[in-house]
Coordinates of C-alpha atoms in Angstrom, one line a residue:
Q802 CA 116.5 26.2 125.8
D803 CA 119.3 26.8 128.4
A804 CA 121.7 23.9 129.9
S805 CA 119.4 22.3 131.7
G806 CA 116.9 22.0 129.0
D807 CA 114.4 24.5 130.0
A808 CA 112.4 26.2 127.3
T809 CA 113.6 30.1 127.6
G810 CA 112.3 31.8 124.2
F811 CA 110.3 31.7 121.2
A812 CA 110.7 31.5 117.8
F813 CA 108.6 34.3 115.8
S814 CA 108.0 33.7 112.4
W815 CA 105.5 36.2 110.3
Y816 CA 104.7 37.3 107.1
T817 CA 105.2 40.7 104.8
E818 CA 104.1 41.1 101.2
D819 CA 107.4 43.2 101.2
N820 CA 111.1 42.1 102.5
T821 CA 112.4 44.2 104.9
T822 CA 115.8 45.4 106.0
V823 CA 116.4 43.8 109.1
S824 CA 113.5 41.3 110.7
T825 CA 113.2 42.5 114.4
V826 CA 110.9 41.3 117.3
E827 CA 110.4 43.7 119.9
Y828 CA 109.7 42.5 123.5
T829 CA 109.8 43.5 127.2
I830 CA 110.3 40.9 129.7
G831 CA 107.4 41.0 132.6
S832 CA 107.1 44.3 134.5
S833 CA 110.0 45.7 132.7
A834 CA 109.8 48.7 130.8
T835 CA 113.2 48.1 129.1
P836 CA 112.7 46.8 125.5
V837 CA 115.1 44.3 124.2
T838 CA 115.4 43.5 120.6
A839 CA 116.3 40.4 118.5
T840 CA 116.7 40.0 115.0
G841 CA 116.4 37.4 112.0
T842 CA 115.9 36.0 108.5
S843 CA 113.9 36.4 106.0
T844 CA 113.3 34.3 102.3
Q845 CA 110.8 34.3 99.9
Y846 CA 110.2 30.1 98.3
L847 CA 107.6 31.9 95.9
P848 CA 108.5 34.6 93.5
G849 CA 105.9 37.1 93.6
H850 CA 104.3 35.9 97.1
G851 CA 106.0 37.7 99.9
F852 CA 108.4 37.3 102.3
H853 CA 108.5 35.0 105.6
H854 CA 110.7 35.9 108.5
T855 CA 112.1 34.3 111.3
V856 CA 113.2 35.9 114.6
R857 CA 114.7 33.6 117.9
A858 CA 114.5 35.6 121.1
T859 CA 116.0 33.4 124.0
G860 CA 117.5 33.8 127.5
I861 CA 113.6 34.8 128.7
P862 CA 113.0 33.4 132.3
T863 CA 110.4 30.6 132.4
D864 CA 107.0 31.2 133.4
T865 CA 107.5 34.6 132.6
Q866 CA 105.0 36.8 130.3
I867 CA 106.3 39.1 127.8
T868 CA 105.2 41.7 125.7
Y869 CA 106.4 42.2 122.0
R870 CA 105.9 43.2 118.2
V871 CA 107.2 41.8 115.1
G872 CA 108.4 44.1 112.2
S873 CA 111.5 46.3 111.3
Q874 CA 113.2 48.3 113.3
V875 CA 115.0 50.1 110.1
E876 CA 111.7 50.9 108.6
G877 CA 109.7 51.7 111.5
T878 CA 106.9 48.8 110.3
W879 CA 105.4 46.9 113.3
S880 CA 102.8 44.9 114.1
Q881 CA 100.7 45.3 117.0
Y882 CA 101.6 44.3 120.7
F883 CA 100.8 41.2 121.8
N884 CA 101.5 39.1 124.8
A885 CA 102.9 35.6 125.3
T886 CA 104.4 33.4 128.3
T887 CA 107.3 31.2 128.3
P888 CA 106.6 27.1 129.6
P889 CA 107.3 26.4 133.0
P890 CA 110.4 24.8 134.1
K891 CA 111.0 21.3 133.6
T892 CA 110.8 20.4 137.1
T893 CA 107.3 22.2 137.4
A894 CA 104.8 20.1 139.4
R895 CA 101.9 21.5 138.1
T896 CA 99.6 20.6 134.7
V897 CA 100.6 21.8 131.8
K898 CA 98.2 22.2 129.0
F899 CA 98.2 21.5 125.4
S900 CA 95.7 21.2 122.7
V901 CA 96.9 17.8 120.5
F902 CA 95.4 17.1 117.5
G903 CA 96.3 16.2 113.5
D904 CA 94.6 17.6 110.4
M905 CA 92.3 20.6 110.6
G906 CA 92.0 23.3 107.2
Y907 CA 90.7 26.2 107.0
G908 CA 87.0 27.5 107.3
D909 CA 84.4 25.4 106.3
S910 CA 82.3 24.8 102.9
S911 CA 80.2 28.2 103.6
M912 CA 82.8 30.7 103.6
R913 CA 84.7 28.5 100.9
P914 CA 82.7 26.4 99.0
M915 CA 83.7 23.5 96.8
A916 CA 84.0 23.1 93.3
I917 CA 85.0 19.6 93.4
A918 CA 84.3 17.4 95.9
T919 CA 85.6 13.6 94.5
G920 CA 89.1 11.9 95.6
G921 CA 89.1 12.8 99.1
L922 CA 87.6 16.1 98.6
V923 CA 84.0 16.4 100.1
K924 CA 81.4 19.1 99.6
N925 CA 80.1 19.5 103.0
W926 CA 82.8 20.1 106.1
S927 CA 84.2 22.5 108.1
A928 CA 87.2 23.0 110.7
S929 CA 85.5 25.8 112.9
F930 CA 84.1 23.4 115.5
S931 CA 87.6 22.9 116.5
R932 CA 88.5 26.6 115.7
Q933 CA 86.4 27.8 118.2
T934 CA 86.8 24.5 120.8
M935 CA 90.8 26.2 120.6
E936 CA 89.3 30.0 120.9
T937 CA 87.1 28.7 123.9
L938 CA 90.4 26.8 125.9
K939 CA 92.2 29.8 125.3
D940 CA 89.9 32.5 126.5
T941 CA 89.2 30.3 129.7
G942 CA 92.8 28.8 130.3
G943 CA 92.1 25.7 129.6
I944 CA 95.9 25.5 127.0
E945 CA 98.6 27.3 126.9
A946 CA 100.3 25.4 123.7
V947 CA 99.1 24.0 120.9
W948 CA 100.6 20.9 119.4
H949 CA 99.4 20.3 115.9
L950 CA 100.4 17.0 114.1
G951 CA 100.4 17.7 110.9
D952 CA 98.0 18.5 107.4
I953 CA 97.9 22.0 108.7
G954 CA 95.9 24.3 106.6
Y955 CA 95.3 21.6 103.7
A956 CA 96.3 24.4 101.3
D957 CA 97.1 21.8 98.8
D958 CA 93.9 21.4 98.4
A959 CA 93.0 24.9 97.6
F960 CA 92.2 23.7 93.5
G961 CA 89.4 21.9 95.0
H962 CA 87.7 25.5 95.4
D963 CA 89.0 27.2 92.1
P964 CA 90.5 24.3 89.9
V965 CA 91.6 27.2 87.6
K966 CA 92.9 29.6 90.2
F967 CA 96.6 29.4 92.0
L968 CA 94.9 29.7 95.6
F969 CA 97.5 27.8 97.6
E970 CA 99.4 31.0 99.2
D971 CA 95.9 32.3 99.4
A972 CA 94.8 29.0 101.8
Y973 CA 98.0 29.3 103.3
N974 CA 98.2 32.9 104.0
G975 CA 93.8 32.6 105.1
Y976 CA 94.6 30.2 107.6
M977 CA 97.3 31.8 109.2
N978 CA 95.3 34.8 109.7
W979 CA 92.7 32.7 111.1
L980 CA 94.9 31.2 114.0
Q981 CA 96.7 34.2 114.7
N982 CA 95.0 35.4 117.8
I983 CA 95.8 31.9 119.1
S984 CA 99.8 31.2 117.6
A985 CA 100.6 34.6 118.8
V986 CA 99.9 34.4 122.3
M987 CA 101.2 31.0 122.8
P988 CA 103.6 28.4 121.5
Y989 CA 102.0 26.8 118.4
M990 CA 104.3 23.6 117.6
V991 CA 103.5 22.1 114.4
L992 CA 105.0 19.0 112.5
P993 CA 104.9 18.3 109.0
G994 CA 102.0 15.9 106.9
N995 CA 101.6 14.3 103.4
H996 CA 99.4 17.8 103.0
E997 CA 102.4 19.8 103.4
S998 CA 104.9 18.7 100.5
E999 CA 103.9 19.8 97.4
C1000 CA 101.2 21.7 95.8
H1001 CA 99.3 19.6 93.2
S1002 CA 96.7 22.0 92.0
P1003 CA 96.4 21.6 88.1
V1004 CA 98.2 25.3 87.7
C1005 CA 101.0 24.0 89.6
L1006 CA 101.0 20.9 87.4
A1007 CA 100.7 22.8 84.1
E1008 CA 103.5 25.7 85.4
E1009 CA 106.3 23.4 87.0
T1010 CA 109.3 26.2 86.8
K1011 CA 106.9 28.9 88.2
Y1012 CA 104.8 27.1 91.0
A1013 CA 105.2 22.6 91.3
K1014 CA 109.3 23.5 92.0
P1015 CA 109.2 26.2 94.4
L1016 CA 106.2 24.5 96.0
S1017 CA 108.1 21.2 96.2
N1018 CA 110.1 19.3 99.3
F1019 CA 108.2 21.0 102.2
S1020 CA 109.4 24.3 101.0
A1021 CA 106.3 26.3 102.4
F1022 CA 106.0 24.6 105.6
N1023 CA 110.2 25.0 106.3
S1024 CA 109.6 29.0 105.1
R1025 CA 106.9 29.2 107.6
W1026 CA 107.3 27.4 110.8
S1027 CA 110.7 27.6 112.5
M1028 CA 110.6 24.5 115.0
P1029 CA 113.1 23.7 117.5
S1030 CA 114.7 20.9 115.9
A1031 CA 118.5 22.1 116.2
E1032 CA 117.7 22.9 120.2
S1033 CA 116.2 19.8 120.6
G1034 CA 119.3 17.4 118.9
G1035 CA 117.0 16.8 115.7
S1036 CA 117.9 17.2 112.0
R1037 CA 116.2 19.2 109.7
D1038 CA 116.4 18.5 106.0
T1039 CA 115.5 21.5 103.3

């Protein structure tokens, strides 16, 4: 945000299997054809399971559309182009429309059948209804931002689909891909819930050094999501 408190930028986050030399966002502002670049950092919280990139682009006027892509300017590897619009100024008199909810999950029990249905896990469930509601609101202009109040994709419950395999990362990446055409075109803000704190799969319990410790203390959440705690005067413990 700028000195007046207006939000004048975005934090972009994405995942790649391999690391890149420089994490880069290339974007144009409004009708300008001149591209601007911003660079950031990448991190890997779980060896062998890809890299998470974060770039902050600032100094963009409020209520302005940008067209952007993410990738690496050095390697020349880029995503497709997306459009997103910065929030209006804080003095706006118009209604700002959010989708606000807690909990979500990824898919449904027909798409991801349950092998375990005890201890809070149920055989028949669905997050698809909520996902479709957000899609409809996005397509009809009913929302311009999302505020997800924790328990994001239930990656820590992925063992319920197969208690033998390590599926935490598959579930988290699946959730991110499932929401991409919403989270890539509008601000998607999140808070941590208890399901973000750790992995409690039998595989994690059996292989503490390899899985449990790297996934403890909200490490996946902090690497995948870049929220404006510093910009808003908050603190972020890692």
